[in-house]
Tab-separated table of C-alpha atoms in Angstrom:
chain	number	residue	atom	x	y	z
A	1	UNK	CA	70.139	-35.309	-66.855
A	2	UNK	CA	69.774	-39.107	-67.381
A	3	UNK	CA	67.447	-40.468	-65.082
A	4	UNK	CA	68.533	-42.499	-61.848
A	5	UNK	CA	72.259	-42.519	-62.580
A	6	UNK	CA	75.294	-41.635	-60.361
A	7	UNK	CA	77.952	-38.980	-61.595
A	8	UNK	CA	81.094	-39.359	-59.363
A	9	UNK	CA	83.294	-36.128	-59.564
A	10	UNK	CA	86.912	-36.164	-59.572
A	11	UNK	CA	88.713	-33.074	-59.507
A	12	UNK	CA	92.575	-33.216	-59.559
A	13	UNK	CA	95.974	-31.354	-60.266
A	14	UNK	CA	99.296	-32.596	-59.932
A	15	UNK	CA	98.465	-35.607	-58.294
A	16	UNK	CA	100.189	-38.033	-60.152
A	17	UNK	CA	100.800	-40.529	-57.569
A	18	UNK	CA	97.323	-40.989	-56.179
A	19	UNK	CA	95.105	-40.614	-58.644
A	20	UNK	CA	94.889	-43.759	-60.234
A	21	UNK	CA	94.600	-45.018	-56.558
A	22	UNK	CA	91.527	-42.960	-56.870
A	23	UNK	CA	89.959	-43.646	-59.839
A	24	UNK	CA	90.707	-47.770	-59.001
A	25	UNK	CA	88.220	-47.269	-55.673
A	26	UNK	CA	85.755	-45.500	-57.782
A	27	UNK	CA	85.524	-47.951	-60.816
A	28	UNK	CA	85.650	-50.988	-58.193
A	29	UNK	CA	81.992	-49.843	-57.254
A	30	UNK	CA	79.357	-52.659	-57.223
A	31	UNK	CA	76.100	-51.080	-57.764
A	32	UNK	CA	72.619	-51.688	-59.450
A	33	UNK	CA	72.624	-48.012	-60.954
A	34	UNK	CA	74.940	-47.221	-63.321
A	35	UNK	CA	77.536	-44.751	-63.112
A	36	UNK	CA	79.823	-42.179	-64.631
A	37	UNK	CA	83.024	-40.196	-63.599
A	38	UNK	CA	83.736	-36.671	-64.520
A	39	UNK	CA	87.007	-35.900	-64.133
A	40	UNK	CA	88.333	-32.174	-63.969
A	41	UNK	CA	92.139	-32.301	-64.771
A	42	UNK	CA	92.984	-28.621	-64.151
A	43	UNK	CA	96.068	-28.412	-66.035
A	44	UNK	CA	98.360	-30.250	-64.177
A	45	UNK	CA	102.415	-30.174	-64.466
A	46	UNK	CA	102.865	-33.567	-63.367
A	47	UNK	CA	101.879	-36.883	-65.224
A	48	UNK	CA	98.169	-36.553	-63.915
A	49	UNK	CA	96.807	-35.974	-67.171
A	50	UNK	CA	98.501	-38.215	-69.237
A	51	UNK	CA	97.176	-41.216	-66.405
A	52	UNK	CA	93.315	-39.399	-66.582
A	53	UNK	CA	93.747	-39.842	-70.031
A	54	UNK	CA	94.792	-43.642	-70.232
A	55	UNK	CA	91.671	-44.308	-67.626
A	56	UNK	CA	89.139	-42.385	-70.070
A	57	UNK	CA	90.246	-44.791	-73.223
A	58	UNK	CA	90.547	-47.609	-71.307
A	59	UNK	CA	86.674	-46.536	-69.842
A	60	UNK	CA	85.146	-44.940	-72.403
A	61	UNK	CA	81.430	-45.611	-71.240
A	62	UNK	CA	82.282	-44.534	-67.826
A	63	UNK	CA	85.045	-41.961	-67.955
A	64	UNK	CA	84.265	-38.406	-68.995
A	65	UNK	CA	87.440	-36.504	-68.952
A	66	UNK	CA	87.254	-32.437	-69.241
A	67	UNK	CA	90.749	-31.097	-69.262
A	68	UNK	CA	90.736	-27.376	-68.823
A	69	UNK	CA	92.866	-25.273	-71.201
A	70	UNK	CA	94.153	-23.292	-67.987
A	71	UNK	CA	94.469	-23.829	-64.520
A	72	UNK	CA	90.859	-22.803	-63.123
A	73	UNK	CA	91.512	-24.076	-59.166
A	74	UNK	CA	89.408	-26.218	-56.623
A	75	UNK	CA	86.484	-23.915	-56.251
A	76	UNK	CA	85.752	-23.130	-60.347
A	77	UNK	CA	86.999	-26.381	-61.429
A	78	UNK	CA	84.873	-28.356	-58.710
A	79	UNK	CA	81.477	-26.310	-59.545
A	80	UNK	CA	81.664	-26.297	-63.316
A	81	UNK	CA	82.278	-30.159	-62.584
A	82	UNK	CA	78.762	-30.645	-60.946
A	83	UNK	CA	77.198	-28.715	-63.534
A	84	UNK	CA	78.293	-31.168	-66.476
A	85	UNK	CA	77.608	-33.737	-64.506
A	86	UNK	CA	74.253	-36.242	-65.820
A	87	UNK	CA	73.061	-38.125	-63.263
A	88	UNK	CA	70.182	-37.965	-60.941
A	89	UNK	CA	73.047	-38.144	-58.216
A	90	UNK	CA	76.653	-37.051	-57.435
A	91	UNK	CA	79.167	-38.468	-55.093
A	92	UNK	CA	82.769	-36.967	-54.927
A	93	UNK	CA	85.901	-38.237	-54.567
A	94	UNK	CA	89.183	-36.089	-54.605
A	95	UNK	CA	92.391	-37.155	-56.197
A	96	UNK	CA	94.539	-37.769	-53.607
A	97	UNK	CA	91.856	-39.716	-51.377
A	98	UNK	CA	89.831	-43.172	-52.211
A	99	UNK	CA	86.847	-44.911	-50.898
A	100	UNK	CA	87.547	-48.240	-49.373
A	101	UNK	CA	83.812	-50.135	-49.738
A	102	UNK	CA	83.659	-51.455	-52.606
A	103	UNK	CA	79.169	-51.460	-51.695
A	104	UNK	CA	79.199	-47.303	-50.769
A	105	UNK	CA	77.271	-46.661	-53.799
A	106	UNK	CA	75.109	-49.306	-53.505
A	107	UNK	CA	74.610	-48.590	-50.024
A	108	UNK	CA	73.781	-44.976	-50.574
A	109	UNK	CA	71.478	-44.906	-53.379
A	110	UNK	CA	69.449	-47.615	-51.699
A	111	UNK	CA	68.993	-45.208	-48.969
A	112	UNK	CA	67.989	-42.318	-51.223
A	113	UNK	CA	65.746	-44.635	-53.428
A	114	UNK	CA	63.531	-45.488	-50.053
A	115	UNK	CA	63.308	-42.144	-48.722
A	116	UNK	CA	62.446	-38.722	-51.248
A	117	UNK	CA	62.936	-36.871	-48.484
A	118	UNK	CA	66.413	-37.634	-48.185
A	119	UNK	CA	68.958	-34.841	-49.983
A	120	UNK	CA	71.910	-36.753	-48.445
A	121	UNK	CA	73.938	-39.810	-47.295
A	122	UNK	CA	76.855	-39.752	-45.448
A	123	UNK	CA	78.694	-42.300	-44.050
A	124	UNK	CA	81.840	-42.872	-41.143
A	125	UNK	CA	85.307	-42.440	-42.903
A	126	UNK	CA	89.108	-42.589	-41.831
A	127	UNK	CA	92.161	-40.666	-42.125
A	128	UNK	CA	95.091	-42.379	-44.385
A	129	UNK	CA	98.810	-41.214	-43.413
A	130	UNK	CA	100.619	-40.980	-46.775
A	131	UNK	CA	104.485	-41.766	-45.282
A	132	UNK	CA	103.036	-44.532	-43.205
A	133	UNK	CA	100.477	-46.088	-45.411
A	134	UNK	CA	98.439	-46.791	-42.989
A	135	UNK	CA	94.658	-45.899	-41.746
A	136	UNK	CA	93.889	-43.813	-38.662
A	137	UNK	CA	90.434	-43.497	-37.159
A	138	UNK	CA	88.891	-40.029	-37.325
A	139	UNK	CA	86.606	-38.783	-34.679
A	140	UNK	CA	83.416	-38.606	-36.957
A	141	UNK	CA	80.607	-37.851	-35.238
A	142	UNK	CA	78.017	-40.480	-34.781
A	143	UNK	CA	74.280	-38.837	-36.139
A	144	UNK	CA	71.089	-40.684	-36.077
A	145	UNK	CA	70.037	-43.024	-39.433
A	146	UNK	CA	68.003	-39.724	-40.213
A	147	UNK	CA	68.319	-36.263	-39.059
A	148	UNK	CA	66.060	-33.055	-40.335
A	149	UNK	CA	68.301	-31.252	-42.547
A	150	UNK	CA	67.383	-28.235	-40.555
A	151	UNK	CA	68.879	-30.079	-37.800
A	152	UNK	CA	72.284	-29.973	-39.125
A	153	UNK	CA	72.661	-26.385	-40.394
A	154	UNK	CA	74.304	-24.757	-37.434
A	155	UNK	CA	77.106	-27.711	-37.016
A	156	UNK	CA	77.826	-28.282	-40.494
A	157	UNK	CA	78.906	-24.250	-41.245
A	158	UNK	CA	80.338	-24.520	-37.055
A	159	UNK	CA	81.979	-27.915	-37.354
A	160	UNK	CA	84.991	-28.258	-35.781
A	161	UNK	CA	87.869	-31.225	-36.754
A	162	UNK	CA	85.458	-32.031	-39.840
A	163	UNK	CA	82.978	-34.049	-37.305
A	164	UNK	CA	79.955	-33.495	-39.293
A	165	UNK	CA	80.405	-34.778	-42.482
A	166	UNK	CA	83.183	-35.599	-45.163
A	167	UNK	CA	81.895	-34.710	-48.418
A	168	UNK	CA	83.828	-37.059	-50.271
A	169	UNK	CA	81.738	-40.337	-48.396
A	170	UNK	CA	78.485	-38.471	-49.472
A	171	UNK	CA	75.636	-39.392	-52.088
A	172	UNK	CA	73.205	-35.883	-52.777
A	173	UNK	CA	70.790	-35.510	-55.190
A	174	UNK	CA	71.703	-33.449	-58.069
A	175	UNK	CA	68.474	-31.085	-58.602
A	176	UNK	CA	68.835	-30.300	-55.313
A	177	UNK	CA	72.275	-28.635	-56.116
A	178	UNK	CA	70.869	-27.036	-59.184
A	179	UNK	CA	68.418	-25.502	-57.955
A	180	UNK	CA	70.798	-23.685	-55.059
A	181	UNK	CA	73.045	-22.857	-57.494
A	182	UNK	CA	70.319	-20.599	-59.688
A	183	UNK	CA	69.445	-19.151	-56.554
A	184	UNK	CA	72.482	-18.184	-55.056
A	185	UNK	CA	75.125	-18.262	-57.508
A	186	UNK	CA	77.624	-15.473	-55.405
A	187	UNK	CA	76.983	-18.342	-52.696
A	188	UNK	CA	79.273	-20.741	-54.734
A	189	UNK	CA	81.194	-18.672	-56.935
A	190	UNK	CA	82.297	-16.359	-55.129
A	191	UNK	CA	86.190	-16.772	-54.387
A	192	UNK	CA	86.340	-14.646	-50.854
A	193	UNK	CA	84.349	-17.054	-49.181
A	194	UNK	CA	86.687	-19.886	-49.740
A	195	UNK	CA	85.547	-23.424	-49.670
A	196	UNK	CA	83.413	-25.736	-51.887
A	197	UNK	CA	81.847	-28.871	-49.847
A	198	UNK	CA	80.208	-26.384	-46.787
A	199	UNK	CA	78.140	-24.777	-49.861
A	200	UNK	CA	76.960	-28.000	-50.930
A	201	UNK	CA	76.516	-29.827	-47.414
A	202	UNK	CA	74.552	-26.757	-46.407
A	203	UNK	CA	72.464	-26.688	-49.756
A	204	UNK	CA	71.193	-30.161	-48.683
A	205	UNK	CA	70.005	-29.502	-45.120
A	206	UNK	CA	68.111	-26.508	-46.349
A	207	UNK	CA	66.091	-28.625	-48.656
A	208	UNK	CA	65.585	-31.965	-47.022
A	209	UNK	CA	66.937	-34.671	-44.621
A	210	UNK	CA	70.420	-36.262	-43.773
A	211	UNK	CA	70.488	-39.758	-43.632
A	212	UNK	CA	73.670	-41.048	-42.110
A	213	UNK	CA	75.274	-44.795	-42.098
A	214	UNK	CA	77.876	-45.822	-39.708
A	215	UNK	CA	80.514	-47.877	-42.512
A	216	UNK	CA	83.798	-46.486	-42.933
A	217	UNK	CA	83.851	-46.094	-47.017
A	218	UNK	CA	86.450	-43.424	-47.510
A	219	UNK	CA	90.700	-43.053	-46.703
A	220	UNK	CA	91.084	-39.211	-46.605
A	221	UNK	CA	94.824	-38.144	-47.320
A	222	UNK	CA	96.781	-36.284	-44.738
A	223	UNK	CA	99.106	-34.219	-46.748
A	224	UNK	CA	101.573	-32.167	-45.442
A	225	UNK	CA	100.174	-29.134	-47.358
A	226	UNK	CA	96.759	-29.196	-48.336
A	227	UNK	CA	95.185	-25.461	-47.893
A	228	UNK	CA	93.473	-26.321	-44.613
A	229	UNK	CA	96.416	-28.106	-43.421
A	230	UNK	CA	99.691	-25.964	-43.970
A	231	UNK	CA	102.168	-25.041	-41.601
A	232	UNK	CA	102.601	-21.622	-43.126
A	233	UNK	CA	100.238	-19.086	-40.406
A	234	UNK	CA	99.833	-16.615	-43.197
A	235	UNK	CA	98.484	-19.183	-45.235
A	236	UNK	CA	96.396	-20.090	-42.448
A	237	UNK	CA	95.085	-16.916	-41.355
A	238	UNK	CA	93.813	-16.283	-44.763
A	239	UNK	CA	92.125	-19.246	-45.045
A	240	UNK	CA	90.489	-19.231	-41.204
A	241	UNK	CA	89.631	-15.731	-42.160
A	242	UNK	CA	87.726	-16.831	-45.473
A	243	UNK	CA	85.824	-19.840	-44.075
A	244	UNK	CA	85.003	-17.656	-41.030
A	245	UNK	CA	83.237	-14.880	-43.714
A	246	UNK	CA	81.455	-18.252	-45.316
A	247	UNK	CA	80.184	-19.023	-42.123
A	248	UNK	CA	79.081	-15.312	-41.205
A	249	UNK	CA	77.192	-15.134	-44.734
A	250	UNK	CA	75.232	-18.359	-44.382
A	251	UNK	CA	74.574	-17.538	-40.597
A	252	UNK	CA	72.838	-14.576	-41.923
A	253	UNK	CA	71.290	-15.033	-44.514
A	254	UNK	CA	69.909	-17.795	-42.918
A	255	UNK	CA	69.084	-16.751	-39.397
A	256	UNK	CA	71.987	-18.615	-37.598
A	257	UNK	CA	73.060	-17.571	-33.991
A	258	UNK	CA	76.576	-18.355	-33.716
A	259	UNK	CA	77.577	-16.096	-31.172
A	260	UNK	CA	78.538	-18.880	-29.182
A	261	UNK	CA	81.248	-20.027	-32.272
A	262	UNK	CA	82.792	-16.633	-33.005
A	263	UNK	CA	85.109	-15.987	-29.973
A	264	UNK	CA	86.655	-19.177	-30.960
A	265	UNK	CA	87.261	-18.439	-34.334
A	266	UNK	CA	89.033	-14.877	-33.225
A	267	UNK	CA	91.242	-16.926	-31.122
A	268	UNK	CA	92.122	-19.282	-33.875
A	269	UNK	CA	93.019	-15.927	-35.872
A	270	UNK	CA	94.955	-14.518	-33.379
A	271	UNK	CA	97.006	-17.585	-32.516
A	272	UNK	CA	98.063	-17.801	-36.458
A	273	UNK	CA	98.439	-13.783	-36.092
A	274	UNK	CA	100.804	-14.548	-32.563
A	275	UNK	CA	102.727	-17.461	-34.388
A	276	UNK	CA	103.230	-15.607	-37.562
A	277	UNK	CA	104.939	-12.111	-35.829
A	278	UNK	CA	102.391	-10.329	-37.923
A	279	UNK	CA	101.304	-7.095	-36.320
A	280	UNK	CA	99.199	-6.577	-39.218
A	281	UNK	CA	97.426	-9.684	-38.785
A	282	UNK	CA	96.927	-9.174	-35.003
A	283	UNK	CA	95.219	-5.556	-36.439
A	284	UNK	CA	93.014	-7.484	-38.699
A	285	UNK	CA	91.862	-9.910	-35.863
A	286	UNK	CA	90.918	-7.283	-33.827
A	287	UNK	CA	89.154	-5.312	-36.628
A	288	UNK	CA	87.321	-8.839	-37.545
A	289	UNK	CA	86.631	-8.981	-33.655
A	290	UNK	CA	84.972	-5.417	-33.790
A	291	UNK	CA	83.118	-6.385	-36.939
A	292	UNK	CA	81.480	-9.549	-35.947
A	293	UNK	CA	80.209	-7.911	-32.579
A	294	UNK	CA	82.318	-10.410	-30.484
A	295	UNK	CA	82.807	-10.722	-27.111
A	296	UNK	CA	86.369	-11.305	-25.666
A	297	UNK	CA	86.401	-14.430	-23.338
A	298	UNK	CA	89.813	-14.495	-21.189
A	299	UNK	CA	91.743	-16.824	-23.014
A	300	UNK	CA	91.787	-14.156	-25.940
A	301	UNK	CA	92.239	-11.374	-23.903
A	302	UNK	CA	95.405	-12.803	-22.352
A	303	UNK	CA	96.338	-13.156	-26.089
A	304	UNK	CA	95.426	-9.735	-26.996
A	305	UNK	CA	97.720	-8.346	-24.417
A	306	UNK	CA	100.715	-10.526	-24.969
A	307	UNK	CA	100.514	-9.019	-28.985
A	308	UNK	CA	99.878	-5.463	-27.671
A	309	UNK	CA	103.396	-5.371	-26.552
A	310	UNK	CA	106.369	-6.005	-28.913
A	311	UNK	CA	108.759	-6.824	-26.023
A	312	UNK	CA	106.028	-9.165	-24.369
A	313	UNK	CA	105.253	-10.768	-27.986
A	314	UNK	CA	108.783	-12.240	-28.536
A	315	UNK	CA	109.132	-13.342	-24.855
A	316	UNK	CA	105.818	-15.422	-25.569
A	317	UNK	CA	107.064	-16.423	-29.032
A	318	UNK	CA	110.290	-17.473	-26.731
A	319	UNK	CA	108.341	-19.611	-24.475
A	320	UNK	CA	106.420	-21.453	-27.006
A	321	UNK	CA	109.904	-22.980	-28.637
A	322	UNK	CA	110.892	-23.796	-25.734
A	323	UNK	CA	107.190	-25.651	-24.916
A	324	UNK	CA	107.869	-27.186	-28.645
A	325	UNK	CA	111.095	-28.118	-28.169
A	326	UNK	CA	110.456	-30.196	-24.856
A	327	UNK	CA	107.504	-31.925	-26.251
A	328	UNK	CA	109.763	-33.258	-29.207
A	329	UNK	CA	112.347	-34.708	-26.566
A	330	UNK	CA	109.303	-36.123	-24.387
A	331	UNK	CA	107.348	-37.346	-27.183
């Protein structure tokens, strides 16, 4: 590890039309430390590599290209990232989105510089519609300067709309993540429990303090279909069902209550069960229902009971066109 340097990961596949978008907002960074980028090209069938690979010659002192010899995805290719990564920091930054503060660096390691007890900065960000081109403002919640990290474990494994954090605006100190990582590799490796920034946003309120700032420094993408925002309810029921087992191991392990989060999380399952026509899927709610010792609130029990009849099922699925359709004409 080279001491009091930034790596910024970059992890990317088949992103040929935003990454050098990307990589410009990175290298565009003023800052009095000096950084690096490690990119993770994970064998992309586009043009991404061939643009990674024009960046790295044309920064050879900065750019630090690994191109994998077969598609690893997000979670392996993201981790084994960190690990090479030689700085006393990290920041992230995903291929299809791009920081827009040209000081967010600066601004962050300042912060972590004048307080060691601080594992983390995060700052405000925005969302960036792709057909559009054009920024819309997310509803990021507003924390104090500083916040014990203990603070900020229940609503960053609970948070709802991403309104904690965005890992991408984020500065963290790289022992920090080591250090999890050796303890609780299954934590971060393992592929059932989906996701790779809760891990790491978790890792750092366990072991110190949050420091916040209120400047917008990052566009995040909306695309169409990213994992966590597909139309497909399959696709989604998988992935609600994953995060929700994340959230259940952390919770405890860690001595979490979020009995108070759960019945929502059923009801998200059983809407993407409902919209799907998936009697299996309404089968595995209710098993996952009986599992996590939840209790049924009305809203879900309404559901239930619509799903426990097939005749009563498509007249709901009927009604909800219809609700569709007349929002469209209203719109």
């Amino acid at each position: 590890m080279m001491e009091n340097m930034i790596s910024v990961v970059v992890i990317t596949y088949n992103q040929e039309k935003t990454i050098s978008r990307t990589l410009d907002s990175i290298l565009m960074q003023q800052c009095h430390v000096p950084f690096e980028i490690v990119i993770g090209e994970d064998c992309s069938t586009d043009n991404t590599r061939a643009i990674c690979q024009r960046y790295a010659e044309q920064h050879p002192d900065i750019i630090r290209l690994i191109c994998n010899e077969q598609n690893k995805g997000i979670v392996d290719n993201y981790y084994d990232c960190l690990l090479a990564c030689r700085g006393t920091y990290i920041a992230d930054c995903a291929g299809d989105d791009f920081w827009t503060d040209p000081q967010k660096l600066e601004k962050e390691v300042c912060v972590m510089e004048a307080h060691d007890n601080v594992t983390m900065v995060i700052t405000n960000w925005q969302y960036f519609d792709e057909q559009r081109q054009k920024s819309i403002p997310s509803q990021q919640h507003h924390h104090a300067p500083i916040t014990p990290g203990r603070d900020m474990l229940k609503p960053i494994i609970t948070q709802y709309n991403m309104s904690v954090f965005h890992l991408c605006t984020a500065l963290y100190r790289a022992d920090v993540f080591r250090n999890a990582y050796e303890e609780d590799t299954f934590l971060f490796r393992n592929k059932g429990l989906c996701s790779e920034d809760i891990q790491v946003a978790f890792s750092m309120a366990l072991h110190g303090d949050i420091a916040y700032l209120p400047d917008i420094t990052l566009n995040y993408s909306l695309a169409q279909n990213s994992v966590s925002n597909t139309i497909d309810d399959v696709k989604q029921f998988r992935f609600v069902r994953k995060m929700t087992d994340l959230i259940q191991y952390l919770a405890s392990k860690h001595h979490i209550d979020i009995s108070d989060f759960l019945p929502g999380r059923i009801f998200a399952l059983g809407m993407h069960a409902f919209r799907a026509h998936q009697p299996e899927l309404y089968q595995e709610t209710l098993a996952c229902e009986k599992d996590w010792h939840v209790s049924r609130p009305l809203k879900n029990h309404l559901l239930f009971v619509v799903m426990s009849r097939e005749w009563l099922w498509k007249i709901g699925l009927t009604v909800r066109q219809i609700v569709v359709r007349l929002k469209r004409v209203y719109r």
